[in-house]
Amino acid sequence: EPQESPDLFDVKFIREELFYYARDENQFLRRRRTFVFAFFPDLTAARFKDPELPVQRIVLALAAVLALVRKLTDWLSTDALTFEILFVSAQSTDTEPLAQEAELLQLLLRELIERQAASIRTVAHPAALVKYCSYQARTSQLHALFLSTHATDFTIESGVQTELLVDNARPRLRDGNGNPQEFLEEDAFQSWTQAVETILKLWL
């Protein structure tokens, strides 16, 4: 009709320029991996600046988690990845002791959170954390990193469990069997880098 512009669909049809799109089913065939990073409330003691380190221990712990997330995202781009950042509540107080750290991670992981590839939440107690990890292990390949200032006695039923102990300028790392991982770096700051590299080796 002269008084109206022709429909774009009709124009494309006449020119044989229509394209057909098929749904990508690859997402259902990709390996599902869930990475859990659990922060225990005693990490408030890690808000401490050692003379050997450029920043507080808690900052390096957050940086280690961020580095792991970014490396895993790059290296496992063909897998279906989910990152769960869990903060264990303190039973003795009504306030969340690591609320500031949770808010910072919310900002740093904003893009993954918007894509629903990452989430940040709070669990009521360590038993709830173990239950949550065991549930996730039923539907995906699970890797869990517990961050604390002392060794935890909680064990998940399946999956790869690792502990990062932040009680000194140099982090301590234990695998799921409780075996310590040795760091050869003499520099305290470089030992944090080596901790991230060792975790990646244990998980991949």
Coordinates of N, CA and C in Angstrom, one line a residue:
E1 N 0.8 -1.2 0.0 CA 0.0 0.0 0.0 C 0.9 1.2 0.0
P2 N 0.6 2.2 -0.9 CA 1.5 3.4 -1.1 C 1.6 4.2 0.2
Q3 N 0.6 4.3 1.0 CA 0.6 5.2 2.2 C 1.4 4.6 3.3
E4 N 1.8 3.3 3.3 CA 2.5 2.7 4.4 C 3.8 2.1 3.9
S5 N 4.7 2.1 4.8 CA 6.0 1.5 4.5 C 5.9 0.0 4.5
P6 N 6.6 -0.7 3.6 CA 6.5 -2.1 3.5 C 7.1 -2.8 4.8
D7 N 6.5 -3.9 5.2 CA 7.0 -4.6 6.4 C 8.4 -5.2 6.1
L8 N 9.3 -5.0 7.1 CA 10.7 -5.5 6.9 C 10.8 -7.0 6.6
F9 N 9.9 -7.7 7.3 CA 9.9 -9.2 7.1 C 9.6 -9.5 5.6
D10 N 8.6 -8.8 5.0 CA 8.3 -9.0 3.6 C 9.4 -8.7 2.7
V11 N 10.1 -7.6 3.0 CA 11.2 -7.2 2.2 C 12.3 -8.2 2.2
K12 N 12.6 -8.7 3.4 CA 13.7 -9.7 3.5 C 13.3 -11.0 2.8
F13 N 12.0 -11.3 2.9 CA 11.5 -12.5 2.2 C 11.6 -12.5 0.7
I14 N 11.3 -11.3 0.2 CA 11.4 -11.1 -1.3 C 12.8 -11.2 -1.7
R15 N 13.7 -10.7 -0.9 CA 15.1 -10.7 -1.3 C 15.8 -12.0 -0.9
E16 N 15.1 -12.9 -0.3 CA 15.7 -14.2 0.1 C 16.8 -13.9 1.1
E17 N 16.6 -13.0 2.0 CA 17.6 -12.7 3.0 C 17.2 -13.1 4.4
L18 N 16.2 -13.9 4.6 CA 15.8 -14.4 5.9 C 16.8 -15.4 6.4
F19 N 17.0 -15.4 7.6 CA 18.0 -16.3 8.3 C 17.2 -17.1 9.3
Y20 N 17.5 -18.4 9.4 CA 16.9 -19.3 10.4 C 17.9 -19.6 11.5
Y21 N 17.4 -19.4 12.7 CA 18.2 -19.6 13.9 C 17.8 -20.9 14.6
A22 N 18.7 -21.8 14.9 CA 18.4 -22.9 15.7 C 18.9 -22.8 17.1
R23 N 18.2 -23.3 18.1 CA 18.5 -23.2 19.5 C 19.8 -24.0 19.7
D24 N 20.8 -23.3 20.4 CA 22.0 -24.0 20.8 C 21.8 -25.0 21.9
E25 N 22.0 -26.3 21.6 CA 21.8 -27.3 22.6 C 23.1 -27.6 23.3
N26 N 24.2 -27.0 22.9 CA 25.5 -27.3 23.5 C 25.5 -27.1 25.0
Q27 N 24.8 -26.2 25.5 CA 24.8 -25.9 26.9 C 24.3 -27.0 27.8
F28 N 23.5 -27.9 27.2 CA 23.0 -29.1 27.9 C 24.0 -30.2 27.8
L29 N 25.0 -30.1 27.0 CA 25.9 -31.2 26.8 C 27.3 -30.9 27.5
R30 N 27.4 -29.6 28.0 CA 28.7 -29.2 28.6 C 28.8 -29.8 30.0
R31 N 30.0 -30.0 30.4 CA 30.3 -30.5 31.7 C 29.9 -29.5 32.8
R32 N 29.2 -29.8 33.8 CA 28.8 -28.9 34.8 C 29.8 -28.9 35.9
R33 N 30.3 -27.7 36.3 CA 31.3 -27.6 37.4 C 30.8 -26.5 38.3
T34 N 30.9 -26.8 39.6 CA 30.5 -25.8 40.6 C 31.7 -25.6 41.5
F35 N 32.0 -24.3 41.7 CA 33.2 -23.9 42.5 C 32.6 -23.2 43.7
V36 N 32.9 -23.7 44.9 CA 32.4 -23.0 46.1 C 33.5 -22.4 46.9
F37 N 33.4 -21.2 47.3 CA 34.4 -20.5 48.1 C 33.7 -20.1 49.4
A38 N 34.1 -20.7 50.5 CA 33.4 -20.5 51.7 C 34.3 -19.7 52.7
F39 N 33.8 -18.5 53.1 CA 34.5 -17.7 54.1 C 34.0 -17.9 55.5
F40 N 34.8 -18.3 56.4 CA 34.4 -18.5 57.8 C 34.5 -17.2 58.5
P41 N 33.7 -16.9 59.6 CA 33.7 -15.6 60.2 C 34.9 -15.3 61.0
D42 N 35.8 -16.2 61.3 CA 37.0 -15.9 62.1 C 38.0 -15.2 61.2
L43 N 37.7 -15.0 59.9 CA 38.6 -14.3 59.0 C 38.7 -12.8 59.4
T44 N 37.8 -12.3 60.3 CA 38.0 -10.9 60.7 C 39.4 -10.7 61.3
A45 N 40.0 -11.8 61.9 CA 41.3 -11.7 62.4 C 42.3 -11.4 61.3
A46 N 42.0 -11.7 60.1 CA 42.9 -11.5 58.9 C 42.9 -10.1 58.4
R47 N 42.2 -9.2 59.1 CA 42.2 -7.8 58.7 C 43.5 -7.2 59.4
F48 N 44.6 -7.8 59.1 CA 45.8 -7.4 59.7 C 46.9 -7.2 58.7
K49 N 47.6 -6.2 58.8 CA 48.7 -5.8 57.9 C 50.1 -6.3 58.4
D50 N 50.6 -7.3 57.8 CA 52.0 -7.8 58.1 C 53.0 -6.9 57.5
P51 N 54.1 -6.7 58.2 CA 55.2 -5.9 57.6 C 55.7 -6.5 56.2
E52 N 55.6 -7.8 56.1 CA 56.1 -8.4 54.8 C 55.2 -8.3 53.7
L53 N 53.9 -7.8 53.9 CA 52.9 -7.8 52.9 C 52.5 -6.4 52.5
P54 N 52.1 -6.1 51.3 CA 51.7 -4.8 50.9 C 50.3 -4.4 51.4
V55 N 49.5 -5.4 51.7 CA 48.1 -5.1 52.1 C 47.7 -6.1 53.2
Q56 N 46.5 -6.0 53.7 CA 46.1 -6.9 54.8 C 45.9 -8.3 54.2
R57 N 46.0 -9.3 55.2 CA 45.8 -10.7 54.8 C 44.5 -10.9 54.1
I58 N 43.4 -10.3 54.7 CA 42.1 -10.6 54.1 C 42.0 -10.1 52.7
V59 N 42.7 -9.0 52.4 CA 42.6 -8.5 51.0 C 43.3 -9.5 50.1
L60 N 44.4 -10.1 50.5 CA 45.0 -11.1 49.7 C 44.2 -12.3 49.5
A61 N 43.4 -12.7 50.6 CA 42.5 -13.8 50.4 C 41.4 -13.6 49.4
L62 N 40.9 -12.3 49.4 CA 39.9 -12.0 48.4 C 40.5 -11.9 47.0
A63 N 41.7 -11.4 46.9 CA 42.4 -11.4 45.6 C 42.7 -12.8 45.1
A64 N 43.0 -13.7 46.0 CA 43.2 -15.1 45.6 C 41.9 -15.7 45.0
V65 N 40.8 -15.5 45.7 CA 39.5 -16.0 45.2 C 39.2 -15.4 43.8
L66 N 39.4 -14.1 43.7 CA 39.1 -13.4 42.4 C 40.0 -13.9 41.3
A67 N 41.3 -14.2 41.6 CA 42.2 -14.7 40.6 C 41.8 -16.1 40.2
L68 N 41.3 -16.9 41.1 CA 40.9 -18.3 40.8 C 39.6 -18.2 39.9
V69 N 38.7 -17.4 40.2 CA 37.5 -17.3 39.4 C 37.9 -16.9 38.0
R70 N 38.7 -15.9 37.8 CA 39.1 -15.4 36.5 C 39.8 -16.5 35.7
K71 N 40.8 -17.2 36.4 CA 41.5 -18.2 35.7 C 40.6 -19.4 35.2
L72 N 39.8 -19.8 36.2 CA 38.9 -20.9 35.8 C 37.9 -20.5 34.7
T73 N 37.5 -19.3 34.7 CA 36.6 -18.8 33.7 C 37.3 -18.8 32.3
D74 N 38.5 -18.5 32.3 CA 39.3 -18.4 31.0 C 39.6 -19.9 30.6
W75 N 40.1 -20.7 31.5 CA 40.6 -22.0 31.1 C 39.5 -23.0 30.8
L76 N 38.3 -22.8 31.5 CA 37.2 -23.8 31.3 C 36.0 -23.2 30.6
S77 N 36.3 -22.4 29.6 CA 35.2 -21.6 28.9 C 34.3 -22.6 28.2
T78 N 34.6 -23.8 27.9 CA 33.7 -24.7 27.3 C 32.8 -25.5 28.2
D79 N 33.0 -25.3 29.5 CA 32.2 -26.0 30.5 C 31.2 -25.1 31.1
A80 N 30.1 -25.6 31.7 CA 29.1 -24.8 32.3 C 29.6 -24.6 33.8
L81 N 30.0 -23.4 34.1 CA 30.6 -23.0 35.4 C 29.6 -22.3 36.2
T82 N 29.7 -22.6 37.5 CA 28.9 -21.9 38.5 C 29.8 -21.6 39.7
F83 N 29.9 -20.3 40.1 CA 30.7 -19.9 41.3 C 29.8 -19.5 42.4
E84 N 30.0 -20.2 43.5 CA 29.2 -19.9 44.7 C 30.1 -19.3 45.8
I85 N 29.9 -18.1 46.2 CA 30.6 -17.4 47.3 C 29.7 -17.5 48.5
L86 N 30.2 -18.2 49.5 CA 29.3 -18.4 50.7 C 30.1 -17.9 51.9
F87 N 29.3 -17.1 52.7 CA 29.8 -16.6 54.0 C 29.1 -17.2 55.1
V88 N 29.9 -17.9 56.0 CA 29.3 -18.6 57.1 C 29.0 -17.5 58.2
S89 N 27.8 -17.5 58.7 CA 27.4 -16.6 59.7 C 28.1 -16.9 61.1
A90 N 28.3 -15.8 61.9 CA 28.8 -16.0 63.2 C 27.6 -16.2 64.1
Q91 N 27.7 -17.3 64.9 CA 26.6 -17.7 65.8 C 26.4 -16.7 67.0
S92 N 27.5 -16.0 67.3 CA 27.5 -15.2 68.6 C 27.0 -13.8 68.3
T93 N 26.7 -13.4 67.1 CA 26.4 -12.0 66.8 C 25.3 -11.9 65.8
D94 N 24.5 -10.9 65.8 CA 23.4 -10.7 64.8 C 23.9 -10.1 63.5
T95 N 25.1 -9.5 63.6 CA 25.6 -8.8 62.4 C 26.6 -9.8 61.6
E96 N 26.7 -9.6 60.4 CA 27.6 -10.4 59.6 C 29.0 -9.8 59.7
P97 N 30.0 -10.6 60.2 CA 31.3 -10.0 60.4 C 32.1 -9.7 59.1
L98 N 31.7 -10.4 58.1 CA 32.4 -10.1 56.8 C 31.5 -9.4 55.8
A99 N 30.6 -8.6 56.2 CA 29.7 -7.9 55.3 C 30.5 -7.0 54.4
Q100 N 31.5 -6.4 54.8 CA 32.3 -5.5 53.9 C 32.9 -6.3 52.8
E101 N 33.5 -7.4 53.1 CA 34.1 -8.3 52.1 C 33.1 -8.8 51.1
A102 N 31.9 -9.2 51.6 CA 30.9 -9.7 50.7 C 30.4 -8.6 49.8
E103 N 30.3 -7.3 50.3 CA 30.0 -6.2 49.4 C 31.0 -6.0 48.3
L104 N 32.3 -6.1 48.7 CA 33.4 -5.9 47.7 C 33.3 -7.0 46.6
L105 N 33.1 -8.2 47.0 CA 33.0 -9.3 46.0 C 31.8 -9.1 45.1
Q106 N 30.7 -8.6 45.7 CA 29.5 -8.3 44.9 C 29.9 -7.4 43.8
L107 N 30.7 -6.4 44.1 CA 31.1 -5.4 43.1 C 32.1 -6.0 42.0
L108 N 33.0 -6.8 42.5 CA 34.1 -7.3 41.6 C 33.5 -8.4 40.7
L109 N 32.5 -9.1 41.2 CA 32.0 -10.2 40.4 C 30.6 -9.8 39.8
R110 N 30.4 -8.5 39.6 CA 29.1 -8.0 39.1 C 28.7 -8.7 37.8
E111 N 29.7 -8.7 36.9 CA 29.3 -9.2 35.5 C 28.9 -10.7 35.6
L112 N 29.6 -11.5 36.4 CA 29.2 -12.9 36.5 C 27.9 -13.1 37.2
I113 N 27.7 -12.3 38.2 CA 26.4 -12.3 38.9 C 25.2 -12.0 38.0
E114 N 25.4 -11.0 37.1 CA 24.4 -10.6 36.2 C 24.1 -11.7 35.2
R115 N 25.1 -12.4 34.9 CA 24.9 -13.6 33.9 C 24.5 -14.8 34.6
Q116 N 24.2 -14.7 36.0 CA 23.8 -15.8 36.8 C 24.8 -17.0 36.8
A117 N 26.1 -16.6 36.6 CA 27.2 -17.6 36.7 C 27.8 -17.6 38.0
A118 N 27.5 -16.6 38.9 CA 28.0 -16.5 40.2 C 27.0 -16.0 41.1
S119 N 27.1 -16.3 42.4 CA 26.2 -15.8 43.4 C 26.9 -15.7 44.7
I120 N 26.4 -14.7 45.5 CA 27.0 -14.5 46.9 C 25.9 -14.6 47.9
R121 N 26.1 -15.5 48.8 CA 25.0 -15.7 49.8 C 25.6 -16.1 51.2
T122 N 24.7 -16.1 52.2 CA 25.1 -16.4 53.5 C 24.5 -17.8 54.0
V123 N 25.3 -18.6 54.7 CA 24.7 -19.8 55.3 C 24.8 -19.7 56.8
A124 N 23.8 -20.3 57.4 CA 23.6 -20.1 58.9 C 24.7 -20.6 59.7
H125 N 25.3 -21.8 59.3 CA 26.3 -22.4 60.2 C 27.1 -23.4 59.3
P126 N 28.3 -23.9 59.8 CA 29.1 -24.8 59.0 C 28.4 -26.0 58.5
A127 N 27.5 -26.6 59.3 CA 26.8 -27.8 58.9 C 25.9 -27.5 57.7
A128 N 25.4 -26.3 57.6 CA 24.6 -25.9 56.4 C 25.5 -25.8 55.2
L129 N 26.7 -25.4 55.4 CA 27.7 -25.3 54.3 C 28.0 -26.7 53.8
V130 N 28.3 -27.6 54.6 CA 28.6 -29.0 54.2 C 27.4 -29.6 53.5
K131 N 26.2 -29.4 54.0 CA 25.0 -29.9 53.4 C 24.8 -29.3 52.0
Y132 N 25.1 -28.0 51.8 CA 24.9 -27.4 50.5 C 25.9 -27.9 49.5
C133 N 27.2 -28.1 50.0 CA 28.2 -28.6 49.1 C 27.9 -30.0 48.6
S134 N 27.4 -30.9 49.6 CA 27.0 -32.2 49.2 C 25.9 -32.3 48.3
Y135 N 25.0 -31.3 48.4 CA 23.8 -31.3 47.4 C 24.3 -30.9 46.0
Q136 N 25.2 -29.9 46.0 CA 25.7 -29.5 44.7 C 26.5 -30.6 44.0
A137 N 27.2 -31.4 44.8 CA 28.0 -32.5 44.2 C 27.2 -33.6 43.6
R138 N 25.9 -33.6 43.8 CA 25.1 -34.6 43.2 C 24.8 -34.3 41.7
T139 N 24.8 -33.0 41.4 CA 24.4 -32.6 40.0 C 25.6 -32.1 39.2
S140 N 26.7 -31.8 39.8 CA 27.9 -31.3 39.1 C 29.2 -31.7 39.7
Q141 N 30.2 -31.4 39.0 CA 31.6 -31.7 39.6 C 31.9 -30.6 40.5
L142 N 32.1 -30.9 41.8 CA 32.3 -29.9 42.8 C 33.7 -29.7 43.3
H143 N 34.1 -28.4 43.4 CA 35.4 -28.0 44.0 C 35.1 -27.0 45.1
A144 N 35.6 -27.2 46.3 CA 35.3 -26.3 47.4 C 36.6 -25.8 48.0
L145 N 36.6 -24.5 48.3 CA 37.8 -23.9 49.0 C 37.2 -23.3 50.3
F146 N 37.7 -23.8 51.4 CA 37.3 -23.2 52.7 C 38.4 -22.3 53.2
L147 N 38.0 -21.0 53.4 CA 39.0 -20.0 53.9 C 38.7 -19.7 55.4
S148 N 39.8 -19.9 56.2 CA 39.6 -19.7 57.6 C 41.0 -19.4 58.2
T149 N 41.0 -19.0 59.5 CA 42.3 -18.8 60.2 C 42.8 -20.1 60.9
H150 N 41.9 -21.1 60.9 CA 42.3 -22.3 61.6 C 41.7 -23.5 60.8
A151 N 42.3 -24.7 61.0 CA 41.8 -25.9 60.3 C 40.4 -26.2 60.6
T152 N 39.6 -26.5 59.6 CA 38.2 -26.9 59.9 C 38.1 -28.4 59.9
D153 N 37.1 -28.9 60.6 CA 36.9 -30.4 60.7 C 35.7 -30.8 59.9
F154 N 35.3 -30.1 58.9 CA 34.2 -30.4 58.1 C 34.6 -31.0 56.8
T155 N 33.9 -32.1 56.4 CA 34.3 -32.8 55.2 C 33.0 -33.0 54.4
I156 N 33.1 -32.7 53.1 CA 32.0 -32.9 52.2 C 32.0 -34.3 51.7
E157 N 30.9 -34.8 51.3 CA 30.8 -36.2 50.9 C 31.5 -36.5 49.7
S158 N 31.5 -35.6 48.7 CA 32.2 -35.9 47.4 C 32.6 -34.5 46.9
G159 N 33.5 -34.6 45.9 CA 34.1 -33.4 45.3 C 35.5 -33.2 45.9
V160 N 36.1 -32.2 45.4 CA 37.5 -31.8 45.8 C 37.4 -30.7 46.8
Q161 N 37.9 -31.0 48.0 CA 37.9 -30.0 49.1 C 39.3 -29.5 49.4
T162 N 39.5 -28.2 49.6 CA 40.8 -27.6 49.9 C 40.6 -26.6 50.9
E163 N 41.6 -26.4 51.8 CA 41.5 -25.4 52.8 C 42.7 -24.4 52.7
L164 N 42.3 -23.1 52.7 CA 43.3 -22.0 52.7 C 43.3 -21.4 54.1
L165 N 44.4 -21.6 54.8 CA 44.4 -21.0 56.2 C 45.2 -19.7 56.2
V166 N 44.5 -18.7 56.6 CA 45.0 -17.3 56.6 C 45.3 -16.9 58.0
D167 N 46.3 -17.4 58.6 CA 46.6 -17.1 60.0 C 48.0 -16.5 60.2
N168 N 48.6 -16.2 59.0 CA 50.0 -15.7 59.0 C 50.2 -14.9 57.8
A169 N 51.4 -14.3 57.7 CA 51.7 -13.6 56.4 C 51.8 -14.5 55.3
R170 N 52.2 -15.8 55.5 CA 52.2 -16.8 54.5 C 51.0 -17.7 54.6
P171 N 50.2 -17.9 53.6 CA 49.0 -18.8 53.7 C 49.5 -20.2 53.8
R172 N 48.6 -21.0 54.4 CA 48.8 -22.4 54.5 C 47.7 -23.1 53.8
L173 N 48.1 -24.2 53.1 CA 47.1 -24.9 52.2 C 47.1 -26.4 52.5
R174 N 45.9 -26.9 52.6 CA 45.7 -28.3 52.9 C 44.7 -28.9 51.9
D175 N 45.0 -30.1 51.4 CA 44.1 -30.7 50.5 C 43.0 -31.5 51.2
G176 N 42.1 -32.2 50.5 CA 41.0 -32.8 51.1 C 41.3 -33.9 52.1
N177 N 42.5 -34.4 52.0 CA 43.0 -35.4 53.0 C 43.7 -34.8 54.2
G178 N 43.8 -33.5 54.2 CA 44.5 -32.8 55.3 C 46.0 -32.7 55.2
N179 N 46.5 -33.1 54.0 CA 47.9 -33.0 53.7 C 48.3 -31.6 53.4
P180 N 49.3 -31.0 54.1 CA 49.7 -29.7 53.8 C 50.5 -29.6 52.5
Q181 N 50.3 -28.5 51.8 CA 51.0 -28.2 50.5 C 52.1 -27.2 50.8
E182 N 53.3 -27.6 50.4 CA 54.5 -26.8 50.8 C 54.7 -25.7 49.7
F183 N 55.1 -24.5 50.2 CA 55.4 -23.4 49.3 C 56.9 -23.1 49.4
L184 N 57.5 -23.0 48.2 CA 59.0 -22.9 48.2 C 59.4 -21.4 48.1
E185 N 58.5 -20.5 47.9 CA 58.8 -19.1 47.8 C 59.3 -18.5 49.1
E186 N 60.4 -17.8 49.1 CA 60.8 -17.2 50.3 C 60.1 -15.9 50.6
D187 N 59.7 -15.2 49.6 CA 58.9 -14.0 49.7 C 57.5 -14.3 50.2
A188 N 57.0 -13.6 51.2 CA 55.7 -13.8 51.7 C 54.6 -13.5 50.7
F189 N 54.7 -12.4 50.0 CA 53.7 -12.1 49.0 C 53.7 -13.1 47.8
Q190 N 54.9 -13.6 47.4 CA 54.9 -14.5 46.3 C 54.3 -15.9 46.7
S191 N 54.3 -16.2 48.0 CA 53.7 -17.4 48.5 C 52.2 -17.4 48.3
W192 N 51.6 -16.2 48.2 CA 50.1 -16.2 47.9 C 49.9 -16.5 46.4
T193 N 50.8 -16.0 45.6 CA 50.7 -16.4 44.2 C 50.8 -17.9 44.0
Q194 N 51.8 -18.5 44.7 CA 52.0 -19.9 44.6 C 50.8 -20.7 45.2
A195 N 50.1 -20.1 46.2 CA 49.0 -20.8 46.7 C 47.9 -20.9 45.6
V196 N 47.7 -19.8 44.9 CA 46.7 -19.9 43.8 C 47.1 -20.9 42.8
E197 N 48.3 -20.9 42.4 CA 48.8 -21.9 41.4 C 48.6 -23.3 41.9
T198 N 48.9 -23.6 43.2 CA 48.7 -24.9 43.7 C 47.3 -25.3 43.8
I199 N 46.4 -24.4 44.1 CA 44.9 -24.8 44.1 C 44.5 -25.2 42.7
L200 N 44.9 -24.4 41.7 CA 44.6 -24.8 40.3 C 45.1 -26.1 39.9
K201 N 46.3 -26.5 40.4 CA 46.8 -27.8 40.1 C 46.0 -28.9 40.8
L202 N 45.6 -28.6 42.0 CA 44.8 -29.6 42.7 C 43.4 -29.8 42.1
W203 N 42.9 -28.8 41.5 CA 41.5 -28.9 40.9 C 41.5 -29.3 39.5
L204 N 42.5 -29.0 38.7 CA 42.4 -29.3 37.3 C 43.4 -30.4 36.8

